[in-house]
PDB file of C-alpha atoms in Angstrom:
ATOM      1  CA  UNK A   8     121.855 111.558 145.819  1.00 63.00           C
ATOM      2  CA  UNK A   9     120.768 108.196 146.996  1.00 73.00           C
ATOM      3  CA  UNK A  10     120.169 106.405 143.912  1.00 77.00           C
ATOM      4  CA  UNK A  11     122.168 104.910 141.377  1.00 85.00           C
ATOM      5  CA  UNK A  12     121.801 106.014 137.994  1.00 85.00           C
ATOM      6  CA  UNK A  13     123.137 103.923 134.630  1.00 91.00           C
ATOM      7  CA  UNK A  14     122.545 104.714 131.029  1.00 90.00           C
ATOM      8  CA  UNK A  15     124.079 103.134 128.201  1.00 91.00           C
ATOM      9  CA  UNK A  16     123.823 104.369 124.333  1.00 89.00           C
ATOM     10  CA  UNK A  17     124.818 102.743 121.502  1.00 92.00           C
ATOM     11  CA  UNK A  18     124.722 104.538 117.867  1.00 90.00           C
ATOM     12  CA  UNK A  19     126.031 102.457 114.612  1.00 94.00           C
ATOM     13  CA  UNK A  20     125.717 103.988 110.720  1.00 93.00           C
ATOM     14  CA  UNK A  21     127.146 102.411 107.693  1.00 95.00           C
ATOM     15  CA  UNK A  22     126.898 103.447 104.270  1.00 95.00           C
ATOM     16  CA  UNK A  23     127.337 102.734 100.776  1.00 94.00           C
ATOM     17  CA  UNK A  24     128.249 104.753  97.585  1.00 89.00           C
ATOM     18  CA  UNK A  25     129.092 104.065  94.489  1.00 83.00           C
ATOM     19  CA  UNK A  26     127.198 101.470  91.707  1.00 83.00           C
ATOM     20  CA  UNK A  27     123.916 101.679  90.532  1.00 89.00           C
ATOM     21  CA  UNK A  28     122.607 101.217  94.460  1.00 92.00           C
ATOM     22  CA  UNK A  29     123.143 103.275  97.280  1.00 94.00           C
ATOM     23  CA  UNK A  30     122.254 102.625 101.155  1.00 95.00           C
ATOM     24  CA  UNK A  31     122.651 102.922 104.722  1.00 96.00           C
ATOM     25  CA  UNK A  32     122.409 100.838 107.926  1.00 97.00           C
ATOM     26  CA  UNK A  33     121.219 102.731 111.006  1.00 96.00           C
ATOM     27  CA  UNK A  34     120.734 101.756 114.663  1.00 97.00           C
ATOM     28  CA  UNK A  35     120.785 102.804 118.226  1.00 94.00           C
ATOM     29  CA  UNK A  36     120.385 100.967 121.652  1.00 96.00           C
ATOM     30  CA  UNK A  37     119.385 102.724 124.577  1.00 94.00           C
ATOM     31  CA  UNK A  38     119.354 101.670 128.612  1.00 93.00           C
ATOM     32  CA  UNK A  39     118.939 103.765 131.361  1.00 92.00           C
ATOM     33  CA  UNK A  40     118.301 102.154 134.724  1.00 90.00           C
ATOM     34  CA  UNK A  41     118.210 102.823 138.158  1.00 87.00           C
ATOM     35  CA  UNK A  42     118.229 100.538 141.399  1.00 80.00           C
ATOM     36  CA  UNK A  43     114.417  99.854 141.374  1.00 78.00           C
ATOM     37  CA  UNK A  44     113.834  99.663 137.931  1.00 84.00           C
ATOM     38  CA  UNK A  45     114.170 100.831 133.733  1.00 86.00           C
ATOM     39  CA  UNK A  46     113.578 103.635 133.062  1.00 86.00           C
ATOM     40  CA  UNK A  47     114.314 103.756 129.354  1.00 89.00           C
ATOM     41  CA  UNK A  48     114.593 100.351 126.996  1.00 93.00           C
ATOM     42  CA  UNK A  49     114.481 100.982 123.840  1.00 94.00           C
ATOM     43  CA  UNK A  50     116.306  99.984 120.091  1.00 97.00           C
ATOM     44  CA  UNK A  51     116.127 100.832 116.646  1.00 95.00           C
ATOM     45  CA  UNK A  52     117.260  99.551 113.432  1.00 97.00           C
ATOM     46  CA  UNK A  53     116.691 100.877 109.546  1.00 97.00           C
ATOM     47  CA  UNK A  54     117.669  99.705 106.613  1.00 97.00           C
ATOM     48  CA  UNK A  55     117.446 101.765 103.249  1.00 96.00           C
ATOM     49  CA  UNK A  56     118.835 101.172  99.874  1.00 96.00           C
ATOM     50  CA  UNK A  57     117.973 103.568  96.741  1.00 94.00           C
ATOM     51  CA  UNK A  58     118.679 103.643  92.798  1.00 95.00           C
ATOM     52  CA  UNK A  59     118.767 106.486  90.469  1.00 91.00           C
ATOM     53  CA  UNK A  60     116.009 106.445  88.001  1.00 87.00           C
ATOM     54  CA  UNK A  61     116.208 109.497  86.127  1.00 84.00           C
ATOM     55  CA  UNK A  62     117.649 112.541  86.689  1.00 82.00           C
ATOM     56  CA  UNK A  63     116.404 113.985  89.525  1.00 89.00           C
ATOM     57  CA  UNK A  64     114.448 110.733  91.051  1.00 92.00           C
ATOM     58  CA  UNK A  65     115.481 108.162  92.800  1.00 94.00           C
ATOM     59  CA  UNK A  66     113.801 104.891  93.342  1.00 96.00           C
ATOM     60  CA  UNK A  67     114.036 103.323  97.606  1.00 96.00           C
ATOM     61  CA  UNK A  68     113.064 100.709  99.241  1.00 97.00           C
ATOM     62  CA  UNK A  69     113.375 100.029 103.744  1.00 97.00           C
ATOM     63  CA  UNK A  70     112.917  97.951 106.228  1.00 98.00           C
ATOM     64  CA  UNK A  71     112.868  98.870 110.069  1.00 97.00           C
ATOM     65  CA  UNK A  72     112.464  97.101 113.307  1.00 97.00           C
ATOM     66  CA  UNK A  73     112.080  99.307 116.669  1.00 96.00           C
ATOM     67  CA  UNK A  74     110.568  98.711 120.616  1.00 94.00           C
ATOM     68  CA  UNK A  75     110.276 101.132 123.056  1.00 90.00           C
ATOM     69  CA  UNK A  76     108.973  99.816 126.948  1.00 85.00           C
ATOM     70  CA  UNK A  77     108.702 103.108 127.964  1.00 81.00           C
ATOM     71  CA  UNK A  78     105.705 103.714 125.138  1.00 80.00           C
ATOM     72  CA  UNK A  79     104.765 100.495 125.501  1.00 81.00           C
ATOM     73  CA  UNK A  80     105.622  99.319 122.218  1.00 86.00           C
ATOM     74  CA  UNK A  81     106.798  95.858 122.470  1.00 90.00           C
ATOM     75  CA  UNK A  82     108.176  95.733 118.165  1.00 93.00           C
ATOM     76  CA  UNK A  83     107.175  98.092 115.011  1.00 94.00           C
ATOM     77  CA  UNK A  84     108.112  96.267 111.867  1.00 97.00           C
ATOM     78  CA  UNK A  85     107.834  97.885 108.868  1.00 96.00           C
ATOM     79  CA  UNK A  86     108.609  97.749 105.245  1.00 98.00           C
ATOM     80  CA  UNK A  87     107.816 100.013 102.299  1.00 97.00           C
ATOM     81  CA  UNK A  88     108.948 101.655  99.186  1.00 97.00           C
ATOM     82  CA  UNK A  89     109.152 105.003  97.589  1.00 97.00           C
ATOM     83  CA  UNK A  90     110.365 107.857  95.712  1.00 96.00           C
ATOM     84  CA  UNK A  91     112.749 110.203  96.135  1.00 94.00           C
ATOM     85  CA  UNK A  92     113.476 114.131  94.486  1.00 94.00           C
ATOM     86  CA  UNK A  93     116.274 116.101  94.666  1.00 92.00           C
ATOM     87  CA  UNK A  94     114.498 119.510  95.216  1.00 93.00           C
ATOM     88  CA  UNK A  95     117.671 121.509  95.549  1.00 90.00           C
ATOM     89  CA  UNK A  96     122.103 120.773  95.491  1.00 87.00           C
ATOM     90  CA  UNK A  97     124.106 123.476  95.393  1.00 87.00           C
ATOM     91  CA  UNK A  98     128.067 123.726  96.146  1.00 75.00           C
ATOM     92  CA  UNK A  99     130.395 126.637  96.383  1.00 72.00           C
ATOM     93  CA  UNK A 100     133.330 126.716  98.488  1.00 65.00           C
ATOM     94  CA  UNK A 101     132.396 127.556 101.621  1.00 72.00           C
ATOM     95  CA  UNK A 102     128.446 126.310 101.932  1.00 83.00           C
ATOM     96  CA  UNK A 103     126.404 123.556 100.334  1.00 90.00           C
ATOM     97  CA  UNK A 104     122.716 122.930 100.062  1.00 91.00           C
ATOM     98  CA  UNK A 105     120.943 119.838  99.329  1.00 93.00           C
ATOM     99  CA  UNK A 106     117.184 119.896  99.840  1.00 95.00           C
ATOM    100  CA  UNK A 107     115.014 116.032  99.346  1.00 95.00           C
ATOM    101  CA  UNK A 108     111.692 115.348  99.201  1.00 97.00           C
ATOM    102  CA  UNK A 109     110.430 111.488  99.388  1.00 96.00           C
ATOM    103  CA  UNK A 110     106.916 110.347  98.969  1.00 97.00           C
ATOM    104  CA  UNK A 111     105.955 106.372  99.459  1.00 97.00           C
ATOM    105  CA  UNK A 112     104.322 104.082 101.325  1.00 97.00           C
ATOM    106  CA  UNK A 113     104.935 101.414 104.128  1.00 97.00           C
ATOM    107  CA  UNK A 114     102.689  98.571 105.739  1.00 97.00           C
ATOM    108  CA  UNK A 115     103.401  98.828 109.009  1.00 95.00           C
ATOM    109  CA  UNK A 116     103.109  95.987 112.309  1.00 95.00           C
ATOM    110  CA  UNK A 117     103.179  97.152 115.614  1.00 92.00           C
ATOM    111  CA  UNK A 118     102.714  94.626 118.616  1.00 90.00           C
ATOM    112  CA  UNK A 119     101.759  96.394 122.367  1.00 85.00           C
ATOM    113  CA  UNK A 120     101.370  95.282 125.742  1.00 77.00           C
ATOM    114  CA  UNK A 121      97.644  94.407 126.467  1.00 65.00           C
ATOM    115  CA  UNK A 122      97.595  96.484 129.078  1.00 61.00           C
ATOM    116  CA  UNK A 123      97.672  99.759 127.435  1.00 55.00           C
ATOM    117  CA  UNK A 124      94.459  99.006 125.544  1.00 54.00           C
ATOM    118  CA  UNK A 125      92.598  97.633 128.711  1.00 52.00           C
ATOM    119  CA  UNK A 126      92.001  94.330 127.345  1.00 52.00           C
ATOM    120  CA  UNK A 127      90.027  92.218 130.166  1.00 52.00           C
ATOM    121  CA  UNK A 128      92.005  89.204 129.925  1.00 52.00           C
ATOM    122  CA  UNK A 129      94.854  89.982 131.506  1.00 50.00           C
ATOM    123  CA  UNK A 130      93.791  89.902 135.583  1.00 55.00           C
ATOM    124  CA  UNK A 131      96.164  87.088 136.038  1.00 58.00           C
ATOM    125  CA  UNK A 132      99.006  89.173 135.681  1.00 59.00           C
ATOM    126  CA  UNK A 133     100.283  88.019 132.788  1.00 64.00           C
ATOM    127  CA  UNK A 134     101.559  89.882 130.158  1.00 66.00           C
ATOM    128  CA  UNK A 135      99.704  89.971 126.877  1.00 76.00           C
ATOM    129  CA  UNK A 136     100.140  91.851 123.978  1.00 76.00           C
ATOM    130  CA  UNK A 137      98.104  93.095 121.263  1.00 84.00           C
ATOM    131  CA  UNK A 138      99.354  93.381 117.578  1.00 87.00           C
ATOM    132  CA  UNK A 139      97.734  95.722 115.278  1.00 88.00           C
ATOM    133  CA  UNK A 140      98.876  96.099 111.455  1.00 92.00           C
ATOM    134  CA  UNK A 141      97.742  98.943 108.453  1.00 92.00           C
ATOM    135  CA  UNK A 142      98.973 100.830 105.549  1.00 96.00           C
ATOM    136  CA  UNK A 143     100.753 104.266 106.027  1.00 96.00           C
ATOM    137  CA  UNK A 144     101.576 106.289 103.523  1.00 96.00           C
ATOM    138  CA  UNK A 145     105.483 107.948 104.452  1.00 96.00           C
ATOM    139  CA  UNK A 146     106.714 111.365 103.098  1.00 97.00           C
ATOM    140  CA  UNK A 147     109.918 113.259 104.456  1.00 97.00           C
ATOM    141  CA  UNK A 148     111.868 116.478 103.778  1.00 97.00           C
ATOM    142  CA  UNK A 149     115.340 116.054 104.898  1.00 96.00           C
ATOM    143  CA  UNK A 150     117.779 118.747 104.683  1.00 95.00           C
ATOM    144  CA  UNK A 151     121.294 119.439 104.849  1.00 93.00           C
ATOM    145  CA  UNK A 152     123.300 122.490 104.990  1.00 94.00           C
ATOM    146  CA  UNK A 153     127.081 123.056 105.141  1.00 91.00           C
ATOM    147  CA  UNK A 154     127.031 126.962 106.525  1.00 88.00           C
ATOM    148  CA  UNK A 155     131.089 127.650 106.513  1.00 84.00           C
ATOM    149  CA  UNK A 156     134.035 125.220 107.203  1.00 83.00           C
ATOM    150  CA  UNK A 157     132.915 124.655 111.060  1.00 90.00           C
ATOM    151  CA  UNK A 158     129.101 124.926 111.185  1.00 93.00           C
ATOM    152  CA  UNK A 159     126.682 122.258 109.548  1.00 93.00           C
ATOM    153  CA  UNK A 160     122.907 121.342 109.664  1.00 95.00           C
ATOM    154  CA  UNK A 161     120.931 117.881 108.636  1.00 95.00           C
ATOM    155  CA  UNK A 162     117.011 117.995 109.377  1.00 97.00           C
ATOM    156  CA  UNK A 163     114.489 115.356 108.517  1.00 96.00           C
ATOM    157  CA  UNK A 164     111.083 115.295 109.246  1.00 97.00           C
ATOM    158  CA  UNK A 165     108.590 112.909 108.260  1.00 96.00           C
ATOM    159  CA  UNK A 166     104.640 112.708 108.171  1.00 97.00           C
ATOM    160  CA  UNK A 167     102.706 109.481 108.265  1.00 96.00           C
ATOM    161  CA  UNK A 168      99.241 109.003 107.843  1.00 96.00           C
ATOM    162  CA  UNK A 169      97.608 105.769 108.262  1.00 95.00           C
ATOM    163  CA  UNK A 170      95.893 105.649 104.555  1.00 93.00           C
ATOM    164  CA  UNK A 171      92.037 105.349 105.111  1.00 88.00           C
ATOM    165  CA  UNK A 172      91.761 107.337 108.340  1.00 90.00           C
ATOM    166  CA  UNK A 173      93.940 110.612 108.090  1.00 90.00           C
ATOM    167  CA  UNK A 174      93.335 111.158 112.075  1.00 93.00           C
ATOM    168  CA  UNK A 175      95.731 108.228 112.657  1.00 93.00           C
ATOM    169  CA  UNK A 176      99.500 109.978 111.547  1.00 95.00           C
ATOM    170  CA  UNK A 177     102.984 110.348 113.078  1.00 95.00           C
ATOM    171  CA  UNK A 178     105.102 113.542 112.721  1.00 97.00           C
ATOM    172  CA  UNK A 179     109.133 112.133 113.059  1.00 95.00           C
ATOM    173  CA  UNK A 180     111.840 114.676 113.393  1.00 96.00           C
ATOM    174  CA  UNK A 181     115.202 114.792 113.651  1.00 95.00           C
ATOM    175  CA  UNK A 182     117.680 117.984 113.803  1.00 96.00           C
ATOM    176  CA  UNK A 183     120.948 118.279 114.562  1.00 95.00           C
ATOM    177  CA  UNK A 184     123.375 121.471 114.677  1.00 96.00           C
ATOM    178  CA  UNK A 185     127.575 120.389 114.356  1.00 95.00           C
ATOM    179  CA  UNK A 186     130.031 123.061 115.396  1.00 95.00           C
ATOM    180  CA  UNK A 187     133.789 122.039 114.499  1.00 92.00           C
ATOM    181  CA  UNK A 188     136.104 122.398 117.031  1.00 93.00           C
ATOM    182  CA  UNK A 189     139.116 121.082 115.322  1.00 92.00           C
ATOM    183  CA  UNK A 190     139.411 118.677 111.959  1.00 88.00           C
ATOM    184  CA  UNK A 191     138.358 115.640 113.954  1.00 91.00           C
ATOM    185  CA  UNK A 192     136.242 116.677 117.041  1.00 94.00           C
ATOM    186  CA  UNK A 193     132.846 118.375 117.074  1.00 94.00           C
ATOM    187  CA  UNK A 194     130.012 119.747 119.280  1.00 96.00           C
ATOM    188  CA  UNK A 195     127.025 118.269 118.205  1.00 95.00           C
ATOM    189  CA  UNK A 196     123.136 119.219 119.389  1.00 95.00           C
ATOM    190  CA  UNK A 197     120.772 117.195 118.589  1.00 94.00           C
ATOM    191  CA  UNK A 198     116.405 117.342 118.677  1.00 95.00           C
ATOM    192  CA  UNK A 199     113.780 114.202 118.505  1.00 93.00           C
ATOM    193  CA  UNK A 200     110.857 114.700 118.449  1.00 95.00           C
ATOM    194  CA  UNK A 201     108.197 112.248 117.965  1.00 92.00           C
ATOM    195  CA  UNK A 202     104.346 113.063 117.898  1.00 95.00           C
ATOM    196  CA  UNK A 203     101.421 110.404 117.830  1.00 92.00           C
ATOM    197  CA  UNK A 204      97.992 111.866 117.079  1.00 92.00           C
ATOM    198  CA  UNK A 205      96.372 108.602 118.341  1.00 85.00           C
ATOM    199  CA  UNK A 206      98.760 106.906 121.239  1.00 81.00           C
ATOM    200  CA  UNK A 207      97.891 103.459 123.012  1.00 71.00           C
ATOM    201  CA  UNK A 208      94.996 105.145 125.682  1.00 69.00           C
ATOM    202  CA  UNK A 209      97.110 104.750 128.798  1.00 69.00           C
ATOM    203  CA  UNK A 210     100.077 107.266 127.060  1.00 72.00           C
ATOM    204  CA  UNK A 211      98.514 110.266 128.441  1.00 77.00           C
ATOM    205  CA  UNK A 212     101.126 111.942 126.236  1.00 83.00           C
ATOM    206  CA  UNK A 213     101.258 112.984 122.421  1.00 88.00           C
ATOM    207  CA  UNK A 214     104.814 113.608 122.019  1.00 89.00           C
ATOM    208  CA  UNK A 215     108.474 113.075 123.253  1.00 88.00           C
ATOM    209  CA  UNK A 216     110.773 115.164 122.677  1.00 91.00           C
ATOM    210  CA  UNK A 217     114.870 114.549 123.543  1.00 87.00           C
ATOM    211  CA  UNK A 218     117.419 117.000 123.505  1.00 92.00           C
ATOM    212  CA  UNK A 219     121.129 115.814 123.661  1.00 88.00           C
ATOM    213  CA  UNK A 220     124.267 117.931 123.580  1.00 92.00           C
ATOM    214  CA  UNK A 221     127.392 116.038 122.527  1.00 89.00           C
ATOM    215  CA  UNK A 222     130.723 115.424 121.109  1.00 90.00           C
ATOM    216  CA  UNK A 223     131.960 113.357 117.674  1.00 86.00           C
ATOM    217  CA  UNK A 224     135.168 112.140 116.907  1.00 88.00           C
ATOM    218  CA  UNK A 225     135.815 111.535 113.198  1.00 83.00           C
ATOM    219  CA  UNK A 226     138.341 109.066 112.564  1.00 81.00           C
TER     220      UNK A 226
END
């Protein structure tokens, strides 16, 4: 039509096997913009290392930075520590299961604009910000399933809670269906959801929720 539309996405995972500690690096950058203004601005980043502690358990530790404009979140920084069970691996030759459940907690910084919470000082125009910190416990389920030698699923959902006041949580989740369409190239769908049960007053809004159909080249 008569507007020009720009959006730029940026994804980045790194990971590490091998040695008594294992990890991964994960981050995306999103922009999409059109001539009068942004329209999404937003970046994540998560860092996550774990050790085996017996058997079945495993002992992690994260950090994360994040800020979305369109939520008005200027930064969430957050840093916690936890425990992880295997609840299920199984391998044959054509499907694998692997089923985890992890149970911690995180303390949890989140800085957003002023405006969103109504706070009188800000007639001037001048953008002010309002930073609000508390303990959340974190607990996830992720799940990944290898159905045949061209169809895979990885799901993880998480549930946090601000401890004290069990009205205050997040529900995370991410899902993501890969269909192989040769040894290198796939047709991937992905689903984020992200539910607040107390947003900023302004979000009229509980939830997003982004759907994305694309392809991955494996090099």
């Amino acid at each position: 039509g008569n507007t020009n539309y720009t959006n730029y996405k940026a994804k980045l995972r790194l990971d590490h096997s091998g040695g008594p500690i294992a990890g991964f690096l994960v981050s995306q950058y999103q922009l999409a913009k059109t001539d009068e203004k942004k329209i999404i601005d937003k970046a994540f980043i998560h860092l996550r290392g774990m050790t085996n502690v017996s058997g079945r358990f495993e002992f992690e530790g994260f950090i994360q930075y994040e800020y979305n404009h369109f939520i008005d979140l200027k930064r969430r920084q957050l840093a916690g520590a936890g425990t992880r069970l295997r609840l299920l691996d199984t391998t044959d030759t054509a499907k694998t299961f692997a089923l985890y459940l992890g149970v911690g907690a995180m303390y949890e910084l989140e800085e957003t604009t002023a405006q969103s919470y109504a706070v009188p000082d800000t007639s001037d125009g001048t953008t002010r910000y309002v930073v609000n910190t508390l303990l959340r416990s974190t607990n996830y389920l992720v799940l990944r399933a290898k159905l045949g030698d061209d169809l895979s699923v990885t799901s993880t959902i998480y549930y946090q809670p601000a401890i004290g006041d069990f009205a205050d949580y997040r529900i995370l989740w991410d899902a993501m269906l890969m269909l192989h369409l040769t040894k290198r190239l796939a047709l991937t769908n992905t689903l984020s959801l992200r539910f607040d049960s107390l947003p900023p007053p302004k979000v009229t809004e509980n939830y997003d929720l982004e759907l994305i159909t694309g392809l991955v080249y494996a090099f």
